Each structure stands twice: as C-alpha cells, then as structure tokens.
Amino acid sequence: MEVFTWEPTDAVLPQEGFRIVESQFESGPKQVYLKGRKPRTWTLVFRTTYETMCEIRDFWKARKGGYEVFLWRDPENGDYVPVRFKAGENFAPESVWTRTKRYLTGSFTLTIEEILG
C-alpha cells in the first residue's frame, strides 16, 4: 500500500466523534445507543513550492481522488493509519502563487478520512 510522505505545514489534529442513535418511546423515555466511533478526519494545510504541490497532486491523481486507500502517519502517535482523500473533494490549490527568490510558492488544503476496519 502506498504511503503519503509529505508533511503538512501546520499542526494537524483530527476531528473525532461518535455515532449515537436516540430512540424516543411513545410513553416518553429516550433510549440512547452507541454505534461506535466515527472515522477520524484530518485537514492537511500545505504552504509549499509549486514543484511539491505537483508531486502531491500526482499522488492524489494516482489514488483517483477519494477512491484508493493509502497509509498516512498520524503525527500524534506515529502509527500508520489507512486513509483516503475525502470523497468528492477536488484538488483545488489556491490560484494565488507568488515567486519568492527562485521558487513559486503557494498553499492548499486536503482532507483525509480514516478507514475503519
């Protein structure tokens, strides 16, 4: 399985949650069920060179956007996590890229979602 090796520019914390179902009985009481945790998601922010952006874009294209699973190293614990790019999200770097010294630089974000086994 391929590994996403690029480090995001900003600190990355996952969005986490739980799947909870509530049922209301006709007599009034509620019953609450825990269906498990939701997959974690991370929003990766990159401020980088145009060349690196192209490498990441090529990785995204090779995975067919949000179709193919790959591994990403969780910065909190160092474990490799199976993830995929967020379904339906386009690769859309900001249109503002500036030339600093000899490099064209800019920023973009990608969202990845954990695959629960």
mmCIF file of N, CA and C in Angstrom:
data_model
loop_
_atom_site.group_PDB
_atom_site.id
_atom_site.type_symbol
_atom_site.label_atom_id
_atom_site.label_comp_id
_atom_site.label_asym_id
_atom_site.label_seq_id
_atom_site.Cartn_x
_atom_site.Cartn_y
_atom_site.Cartn_z
ATOM 1 N N MET A 1 0.854 -1.174 0.000
ATOM 2 C CA MET A 1 0.000 0.000 0.000
ATOM 3 C C MET A 1 0.900 1.237 0.000
ATOM 4 N N GLU A 2 0.516 2.219 -0.783
ATOM 5 C CA GLU A 2 1.297 3.454 -0.884
ATOM 6 C C GLU A 2 1.236 4.250 0.416
ATOM 7 N N VAL A 3 2.279 5.039 0.661
ATOM 8 C CA VAL A 3 2.359 5.863 1.866
ATOM 9 C C VAL A 3 2.442 7.332 1.461
ATOM 10 N N PHE A 4 1.617 8.160 2.073
ATOM 11 C CA PHE A 4 1.661 9.612 1.865
ATOM 12 C C PHE A 4 2.776 10.153 2.749
ATOM 13 N N THR A 5 3.844 10.683 2.153
ATOM 14 C CA THR A 5 5.046 11.038 2.911
ATOM 15 C C THR A 5 5.228 12.532 3.153
ATOM 16 N N TRP A 6 4.407 13.374 2.566
ATOM 17 C CA TRP A 6 4.586 14.816 2.702
ATOM 18 C C TRP A 6 4.071 15.289 4.052
ATOM 19 N N GLU A 7 4.811 16.190 4.672
ATOM 20 C CA GLU A 7 4.429 16.730 5.979
ATOM 21 C C GLU A 7 3.635 18.022 5.777
ATOM 22 N N PRO A 8 2.457 18.131 6.381
ATOM 23 C CA PRO A 8 1.710 19.391 6.273
ATOM 24 C C PRO A 8 2.448 20.510 6.997
ATOM 25 N N THR A 9 2.167 21.738 6.597
ATOM 26 C CA THR A 9 2.833 22.903 7.169
ATOM 27 C C THR A 9 2.375 23.171 8.587
ATOM 28 N N ASP A 10 1.079 23.071 8.832
ATOM 29 C CA ASP A 10 0.519 23.389 10.144
ATOM 30 C C ASP A 10 0.352 22.121 10.981
ATOM 31 N N ALA A 11 0.276 22.302 12.291
ATOM 32 C CA ALA A 11 -0.002 21.182 13.192
ATOM 33 C C ALA A 11 -1.351 20.586 12.828
ATOM 34 N N VAL A 12 -1.436 19.281 12.881
ATOM 35 C CA VAL A 12 -2.634 18.588 12.441
ATOM 36 C C VAL A 12 -3.256 17.845 13.618
ATOM 37 N N LEU A 13 -4.507 18.183 13.917
ATOM 38 C CA LEU A 13 -5.264 17.466 14.935
ATOM 39 C C LEU A 13 -6.489 16.862 14.268
ATOM 40 N N PRO A 14 -6.861 15.639 14.649
ATOM 41 C CA PRO A 14 -8.002 15.017 13.991
ATOM 42 C C PRO A 14 -9.328 15.572 14.490
ATOM 43 N N GLN A 15 -10.314 15.532 13.621
ATOM 44 C CA GLN A 15 -11.689 15.751 14.052
ATOM 45 C C GLN A 15 -12.218 14.376 14.416
ATOM 46 N N GLU A 16 -12.800 14.257 15.615
ATOM 47 C CA GLU A 16 -13.260 12.956 16.096
ATOM 48 C C GLU A 16 -14.695 13.059 16.579
ATOM 49 N N GLY A 17 -15.388 11.929 16.587
ATOM 50 C CA GLY A 17 -16.757 11.918 17.077
ATOM 51 C C GLY A 17 -17.257 10.501 17.249
ATOM 52 N N PHE A 18 -18.498 10.384 17.698
ATOM 53 C CA PHE A 18 -19.127 9.091 17.917
ATOM 54 C C PHE A 18 -20.464 9.050 17.204
ATOM 55 N N ARG A 19 -20.844 7.867 16.765
ATOM 56 C CA ARG A 19 -22.157 7.664 16.145
ATOM 57 C C ARG A 19 -23.124 7.256 17.246
ATOM 58 N N ILE A 20 -24.086 8.116 17.493
ATOM 59 C CA ILE A 20 -25.053 7.891 18.561
ATOM 60 C C ILE A 20 -26.450 7.937 17.960
ATOM 61 N N VAL A 21 -27.279 6.967 18.366
ATOM 62 C CA VAL A 21 -28.657 6.897 17.891
ATOM 63 C C VAL A 21 -29.571 7.055 19.101
ATOM 64 N N GLU A 22 -30.576 7.921 18.981
ATOM 65 C CA GLU A 22 -31.566 8.105 20.046
ATOM 66 C C GLU A 22 -32.918 7.602 19.567
ATOM 67 N N SER A 23 -33.586 6.882 20.421
ATOM 68 C CA SER A 23 -34.946 6.414 20.135
ATOM 69 C C SER A 23 -35.877 6.970 21.212
ATOM 70 N N GLN A 24 -36.976 7.535 20.786
ATOM 71 C CA GLN A 24 -37.973 8.077 21.729
ATOM 72 C C GLN A 24 -39.165 7.141 21.743
ATOM 73 N N PHE A 25 -39.499 6.648 22.927
ATOM 74 C CA PHE A 25 -40.668 5.805 23.068
ATOM 75 C C PHE A 25 -41.914 6.686 23.134
ATOM 76 N N GLU A 26 -43.056 6.118 22.739
ATOM 77 C CA GLU A 26 -44.310 6.859 22.790
ATOM 78 C C GLU A 26 -44.654 7.264 24.216
ATOM 79 N N SER A 27 -44.223 6.466 25.177
ATOM 80 C CA SER A 27 -44.524 6.771 26.580
ATOM 81 C C SER A 27 -43.615 7.872 27.145
ATOM 82 N N GLY A 28 -42.648 8.329 26.361
ATOM 83 C CA GLY A 28 -41.828 9.456 26.796
ATOM 84 C C GLY A 28 -40.345 9.227 26.939
ATOM 85 N N PRO A 29 -39.885 8.111 27.552
ATOM 86 C CA PRO A 29 -38.447 7.974 27.759
ATOM 87 C C PRO A 29 -37.671 7.827 26.444
ATOM 88 N N LYS A 30 -36.420 8.222 26.522
ATOM 89 C CA LYS A 30 -35.498 8.078 25.394
ATOM 90 C C LYS A 30 -34.519 6.955 25.692
ATOM 91 N N GLN A 31 -34.101 6.291 24.634
ATOM 92 C CA GLN A 31 -33.040 5.309 24.755
ATOM 93 C C GLN A 31 -31.917 5.752 23.825
ATOM 94 N N VAL A 32 -30.684 5.698 24.321
ATOM 95 C CA VAL A 32 -29.526 6.152 23.556
ATOM 96 C C VAL A 32 -28.600 4.968 23.321
ATOM 97 N N TYR A 33 -28.168 4.796 22.067
ATOM 98 C CA TYR A 33 -27.271 3.707 21.692
ATOM 99 C C TYR A 33 -25.969 4.274 21.143
ATOM 100 N N LEU A 34 -24.892 3.660 21.522
ATOM 101 C CA LEU A 34 -23.586 3.995 20.946
ATOM 102 C C LEU A 34 -23.309 3.007 19.823
ATOM 103 N N LYS A 35 -23.186 3.502 18.599
ATOM 104 C CA LYS A 35 -22.944 2.654 17.435
ATOM 105 C C LYS A 35 -21.450 2.568 17.100
ATOM 106 N N GLY A 36 -20.615 3.223 17.881
ATOM 107 C CA GLY A 36 -19.171 3.207 17.613
ATOM 108 C C GLY A 36 -18.652 4.601 17.305
ATOM 109 N N ARG A 37 -17.367 4.659 17.071
ATOM 110 C CA ARG A 37 -16.803 5.970 16.774
ATOM 111 C C ARG A 37 -16.841 6.252 15.282
ATOM 112 N N LYS A 38 -16.881 7.520 14.963
ATOM 113 C CA LYS A 38 -16.815 7.946 13.567
ATOM 114 C C LYS A 38 -15.363 7.874 13.109
ATOM 115 N N PRO A 39 -15.129 7.723 11.816
ATOM 116 C CA PRO A 39 -13.754 7.790 11.321
ATOM 117 C C PRO A 39 -13.168 9.173 11.599
ATOM 118 N N ARG A 40 -11.920 9.203 11.994
ATOM 119 C CA ARG A 40 -11.251 10.494 12.194
ATOM 120 C C ARG A 40 -10.985 11.134 10.834
ATOM 121 N N THR A 41 -10.994 12.460 10.809
ATOM 122 C CA THR A 41 -10.613 13.202 9.602
ATOM 123 C C THR A 41 -9.538 14.213 9.971
ATOM 124 N N TRP A 42 -8.643 14.450 9.038
ATOM 125 C CA TRP A 42 -7.584 15.444 9.216
ATOM 126 C C TRP A 42 -7.617 16.386 8.021
ATOM 127 N N THR A 43 -7.522 17.677 8.289
ATOM 128 C CA THR A 43 -7.376 18.661 7.224
ATOM 129 C C THR A 43 -5.909 19.044 7.182
ATOM 130 N N LEU A 44 -5.280 18.745 6.061
ATOM 131 C CA LEU A 44 -3.851 18.993 5.886
ATOM 132 C C LEU A 44 -3.658 20.304 5.139
ATOM 133 N N VAL A 45 -2.890 21.204 5.718
ATOM 134 C CA VAL A 45 -2.606 22.501 5.099
ATOM 135 C C VAL A 45 -1.154 22.496 4.637
ATOM 136 N N PHE A 46 -0.956 22.826 3.381
ATOM 137 C CA PHE A 46 0.384 22.875 2.814
ATOM 138 C C PHE A 46 0.684 24.287 2.313
ATOM 139 N N ARG A 47 1.810 24.828 2.732
ATOM 140 C CA ARG A 47 2.379 26.041 2.152
ATOM 141 C C ARG A 47 3.711 25.598 1.593
ATOM 142 N N THR A 48 3.783 25.515 0.292
ATOM 143 C CA THR A 48 4.920 24.813 -0.299
ATOM 144 C C THR A 48 5.253 25.348 -1.683
ATOM 145 N N THR A 49 6.232 24.738 -2.292
ATOM 146 C CA THR A 49 6.623 25.131 -3.644
ATOM 147 C C THR A 49 5.665 24.517 -4.661
ATOM 148 N N TYR A 50 5.671 25.080 -5.822
ATOM 149 C CA TYR A 50 4.848 24.570 -6.913
ATOM 150 C C TYR A 50 5.254 23.136 -7.252
ATOM 151 N N GLU A 51 6.531 22.861 -7.209
ATOM 152 C CA GLU A 51 7.042 21.519 -7.509
ATOM 153 C C GLU A 51 6.476 20.472 -6.537
ATOM 154 N N THR A 52 6.502 20.774 -5.242
ATOM 155 C CA THR A 52 5.963 19.848 -4.242
ATOM 156 C C THR A 52 4.454 19.707 -4.403
ATOM 157 N N MET A 53 3.767 20.800 -4.689
ATOM 158 C CA MET A 53 2.328 20.739 -4.928
ATOM 159 C C MET A 53 2.038 19.784 -6.080
ATOM 160 N N CYS A 54 2.838 19.824 -7.132
ATOM 161 C CA CYS A 54 2.638 18.924 -8.273
ATOM 162 C C CYS A 54 2.856 17.469 -7.871
ATOM 163 N N GLU A 55 3.828 17.196 -7.013
ATOM 164 C CA GLU A 55 4.065 15.829 -6.528
ATOM 165 C C GLU A 55 2.849 15.318 -5.751
ATOM 166 N N ILE A 56 2.319 16.155 -4.868
ATOM 167 C CA ILE A 56 1.153 15.766 -4.074
ATOM 168 C C ILE A 56 -0.063 15.592 -4.978
ATOM 169 N N ARG A 57 -0.226 16.476 -5.945
ATOM 170 C CA ARG A 57 -1.336 16.360 -6.902
ATOM 171 C C ARG A 57 -1.233 15.044 -7.683
ATOM 172 N N ASP A 58 -0.010 14.670 -8.083
ATOM 173 C CA ASP A 58 0.176 13.421 -8.813
ATOM 174 C C ASP A 58 -0.179 12.213 -7.939
ATOM 175 N N PHE A 59 0.159 12.276 -6.645
ATOM 176 C CA PHE A 59 -0.221 11.217 -5.697
ATOM 177 C C PHE A 59 -1.741 11.135 -5.597
ATOM 178 N N TRP A 60 -2.397 12.295 -5.492
ATOM 179 C CA TRP A 60 -3.853 12.361 -5.420
ATOM 180 C C TRP A 60 -4.479 11.766 -6.687
ATOM 181 N N LYS A 61 -3.936 12.128 -7.848
ATOM 182 C CA LYS A 61 -4.446 11.601 -9.116
ATOM 183 C C LYS A 61 -4.275 10.089 -9.202
ATOM 184 N N ALA A 62 -3.118 9.584 -8.764
ATOM 185 C CA ALA A 62 -2.857 8.144 -8.813
ATOM 186 C C ALA A 62 -3.820 7.375 -7.913
ATOM 187 N N ARG A 63 -4.324 7.995 -6.854
ATOM 188 C CA ARG A 63 -5.307 7.368 -5.954
ATOM 189 C C ARG A 63 -6.729 7.577 -6.477
ATOM 190 N N LYS A 64 -6.859 8.289 -7.592
ATOM 191 C CA LYS A 64 -8.165 8.625 -8.181
ATOM 192 C C LYS A 64 -9.017 9.406 -7.194
ATOM 193 N N GLY A 65 -8.387 10.426 -6.633
ATOM 194 C CA GLY A 65 -9.074 11.258 -5.641
ATOM 195 C C GLY A 65 -9.384 10.449 -4.406
ATOM 196 N N GLY A 66 -10.643 10.372 -4.032
ATOM 197 C CA GLY A 66 -11.051 9.683 -2.815
ATOM 198 C C GLY A 66 -11.342 8.206 -2.983
ATOM 199 N N TYR A 67 -10.839 7.587 -4.053
ATOM 200 C CA TYR A 67 -11.170 6.185 -4.308
ATOM 201 C C TYR A 67 -10.240 5.202 -3.603
ATOM 202 N N GLU A 68 -8.943 5.345 -3.786
ATOM 203 C CA GLU A 68 -7.991 4.337 -3.315
ATOM 204 C C GLU A 68 -7.446 4.650 -1.923
ATOM 205 N N VAL A 69 -7.315 3.623 -1.111
ATOM 206 C CA VAL A 69 -6.800 3.751 0.257
ATOM 207 C C VAL A 69 -5.272 3.820 0.225
ATOM 208 N N PHE A 70 -4.713 4.608 1.143
ATOM 209 C CA PHE A 70 -3.265 4.692 1.306
ATOM 210 C C PHE A 70 -2.960 4.845 2.787
ATOM 211 N N LEU A 71 -1.697 4.827 3.143
ATOM 212 C CA LEU A 71 -1.294 4.967 4.543
ATOM 213 C C LEU A 71 -0.787 6.375 4.809
ATOM 214 N N TRP A 72 -1.105 6.856 6.005
ATOM 215 C CA TRP A 72 -0.639 8.170 6.461
ATOM 216 C C TRP A 72 -0.211 8.028 7.910
ATOM 217 N N ARG A 73 0.900 8.673 8.260
ATOM 218 C CA ARG A 73 1.433 8.578 9.617
ATOM 219 C C ARG A 73 0.769 9.614 10.511
ATOM 220 N N ASP A 74 0.053 9.143 11.524
ATOM 221 C CA ASP A 74 -0.624 10.017 12.479
ATOM 222 C C ASP A 74 0.436 10.749 13.304
ATOM 223 N N PRO A 75 0.466 12.088 13.249
ATOM 224 C CA PRO A 75 1.503 12.825 13.975
ATOM 225 C C PRO A 75 1.379 12.736 15.492
ATOM 226 N N GLU A 76 0.203 12.372 16.017
ATOM 227 C CA GLU A 76 0.025 12.281 17.470
ATOM 228 C C GLU A 76 0.728 11.070 18.070
ATOM 229 N N ASN A 77 0.654 9.923 17.369
ATOM 230 C CA ASN A 77 1.224 8.710 17.963
ATOM 231 C C ASN A 77 2.218 7.975 17.059
ATOM 232 N N GLY A 78 2.389 8.443 15.823
ATOM 233 C CA GLY A 78 3.352 7.837 14.907
ATOM 234 C C GLY A 78 2.864 6.579 14.210
ATOM 235 N N ASP A 79 1.629 6.151 14.489
ATOM 236 C CA ASP A 79 1.086 4.955 13.845
ATOM 237 C C ASP A 79 0.689 5.256 12.402
ATOM 238 N N TYR A 80 0.820 4.248 11.551
ATOM 239 C CA TYR A 80 0.337 4.381 10.176
ATOM 240 C C TYR A 80 -1.145 4.025 10.150
ATOM 241 N N VAL A 81 -1.936 4.903 9.549
ATOM 242 C CA VAL A 81 -3.391 4.786 9.533
ATOM 243 C C VAL A 81 -3.846 4.641 8.082
ATOM 244 N N PRO A 82 -4.730 3.659 7.788
ATOM 245 C CA PRO A 82 -5.288 3.599 6.436
ATOM 246 C C PRO A 82 -6.301 4.730 6.255
ATOM 247 N N VAL A 83 -6.118 5.508 5.198
ATOM 248 C CA VAL A 83 -6.964 6.669 4.929
ATOM 249 C C VAL A 83 -7.252 6.745 3.435
ATOM 250 N N ARG A 84 -8.150 7.645 3.098
ATOM 251 C CA ARG A 84 -8.342 8.032 1.695
ATOM 252 C C ARG A 84 -8.670 9.519 1.685
ATOM 253 N N PHE A 85 -8.473 10.141 0.535
ATOM 254 C CA PHE A 85 -8.847 11.544 0.411
ATOM 255 C C PHE A 85 -10.364 11.645 0.521
ATOM 256 N N LYS A 86 -10.849 12.753 1.046
ATOM 257 C CA LYS A 86 -12.283 12.945 1.244
ATOM 258 C C LYS A 86 -13.013 12.788 -0.086
ATOM 259 N N ALA A 87 -14.043 11.955 -0.076
ATOM 260 C CA ALA A 87 -14.821 11.687 -1.283
ATOM 261 C C ALA A 87 -15.454 12.970 -1.807
ATOM 262 N N GLY A 88 -15.373 13.155 -3.094
ATOM 263 C CA GLY A 88 -15.993 14.312 -3.724
ATOM 264 C C GLY A 88 -15.192 15.590 -3.632
ATOM 265 N N GLU A 89 -14.065 15.569 -2.922
ATOM 266 C CA GLU A 89 -13.243 16.776 -2.792
ATOM 267 C C GLU A 89 -12.312 16.878 -3.989
ATOM 268 N N ASN A 90 -12.292 18.022 -4.611
ATOM 269 C CA ASN A 90 -11.399 18.261 -5.739
ATOM 270 C C ASN A 90 -10.041 18.740 -5.242
ATOM 271 N N PHE A 91 -9.033 18.507 -6.045
ATOM 272 C CA PHE A 91 -7.715 19.063 -5.753
ATOM 273 C C PHE A 91 -7.738 20.485 -6.308
ATOM 274 N N ALA A 92 -7.825 21.471 -5.421
ATOM 275 C CA ALA A 92 -8.022 22.850 -5.860
ATOM 276 C C ALA A 92 -7.084 23.799 -5.125
ATOM 277 N N PRO A 93 -5.817 23.844 -5.547
ATOM 278 C CA PRO A 93 -4.905 24.793 -4.899
ATOM 279 C C PRO A 93 -5.365 26.222 -5.154
ATOM 280 N N GLU A 94 -5.059 27.085 -4.195
ATOM 281 C CA GLU A 94 -5.421 28.491 -4.368
ATOM 282 C C GLU A 94 -4.767 29.028 -5.633
ATOM 283 N N SER A 95 -5.433 29.951 -6.267
ATOM 284 C CA SER A 95 -4.902 30.485 -7.521
ATOM 285 C C SER A 95 -3.782 31.489 -7.305
ATOM 286 N N VAL A 96 -3.541 31.885 -6.057
ATOM 287 C CA VAL A 96 -2.506 32.878 -5.780
ATOM 288 C C VAL A 96 -1.199 32.163 -5.439
ATOM 289 N N TRP A 97 -0.295 32.185 -6.357
ATOM 290 C CA TRP A 97 1.045 31.630 -6.146
ATOM 291 C C TRP A 97 2.019 32.765 -6.391
ATOM 292 N N THR A 98 2.982 32.926 -5.513
ATOM 293 C CA THR A 98 3.924 34.036 -5.633
ATOM 294 C C THR A 98 5.339 33.520 -5.837
ATOM 295 N N ARG A 99 6.123 34.315 -6.492
ATOM 296 C CA ARG A 99 7.511 33.939 -6.727
ATOM 297 C C ARG A 99 8.361 34.552 -5.623
ATOM 298 N N THR A 100 8.995 33.693 -4.829
ATOM 299 C CA THR A 100 9.913 34.143 -3.788
ATOM 300 C C THR A 100 11.288 33.607 -4.140
ATOM 301 N N LYS A 101 12.202 34.496 -4.295
ATOM 302 C CA LYS A 101 13.553 34.135 -4.739
ATOM 303 C C LYS A 101 13.430 33.360 -6.042
ATOM 304 N N ARG A 102 13.776 32.087 -6.036
ATOM 305 C CA ARG A 102 13.736 31.312 -7.280
ATOM 306 C C ARG A 102 12.554 30.360 -7.338
ATOM 307 N N TYR A 103 11.673 30.389 -6.336
ATOM 308 C CA TYR A 103 10.609 29.392 -6.262
ATOM 309 C C TYR A 103 9.234 30.031 -6.364
ATOM 310 N N LEU A 104 8.338 29.298 -6.969
ATOM 311 C CA LEU A 104 6.933 29.669 -6.992
ATOM 312 C C LEU A 104 6.300 28.969 -5.792
ATOM 313 N N THR A 105 5.690 29.729 -4.875
ATOM 314 C CA THR A 105 5.131 29.131 -3.652
ATOM 315 C C THR A 105 3.658 29.497 -3.501
ATOM 316 N N GLY A 106 2.930 28.662 -2.766
ATOM 317 C CA GLY A 106 1.518 28.905 -2.509
ATOM 318 C C GLY A 106 1.017 27.938 -1.465
ATOM 319 N N SER A 107 -0.293 27.877 -1.310
ATOM 320 C CA SER A 107 -0.853 26.994 -0.286
ATOM 321 C C SER A 107 -2.098 26.286 -0.810
ATOM 322 N N PHE A 108 -2.396 25.163 -0.176
ATOM 323 C CA PHE A 108 -3.607 24.418 -0.490
ATOM 324 C C PHE A 108 -3.914 23.482 0.684
ATOM 325 N N THR A 109 -5.136 22.970 0.712
ATOM 326 C CA THR A 109 -5.543 22.047 1.775
ATOM 327 C C THR A 109 -6.115 20.777 1.159
ATOM 328 N N LEU A 110 -5.975 19.686 1.881
ATOM 329 C CA LEU A 110 -6.579 18.405 1.533
ATOM 330 C C LEU A 110 -7.166 17.812 2.808
ATOM 331 N N THR A 111 -8.262 17.101 2.678
ATOM 332 C CA THR A 111 -8.856 16.418 3.813
ATOM 333 C C THR A 111 -8.750 14.920 3.582
ATOM 334 N N ILE A 112 -8.286 14.204 4.640
ATOM 335 C CA ILE A 112 -8.211 12.754 4.555
ATOM 336 C C ILE A 112 -9.095 12.155 5.648
ATOM 337 N N GLU A 113 -9.635 10.974 5.361
ATOM 338 C CA GLU A 113 -10.563 10.304 6.270
ATOM 339 C C GLU A 113 -10.045 8.903 6.587
ATOM 340 N N GLU A 114 -10.105 8.546 7.848
ATOM 341 C CA GLU A 114 -9.677 7.233 8.306
ATOM 342 C C GLU A 114 -10.627 6.143 7.768
ATOM 343 N N ILE A 115 -10.051 4.999 7.444
ATOM 344 C CA ILE A 115 -10.829 3.840 7.050
ATOM 345 C C ILE A 115 -10.915 2.918 8.259
ATOM 346 N N LEU A 116 -12.109 2.726 8.759
ATOM 347 C CA LEU A 116 -12.284 1.838 9.914
ATOM 348 C C LEU A 116 -12.442 0.404 9.427
ATOM 349 N N GLY A 117 -11.746 -0.507 10.078
ATOM 350 C CA GLY A 117 -11.773 -1.912 9.668
ATOM 351 C C GLY A 117 -12.865 -2.622 10.307
#
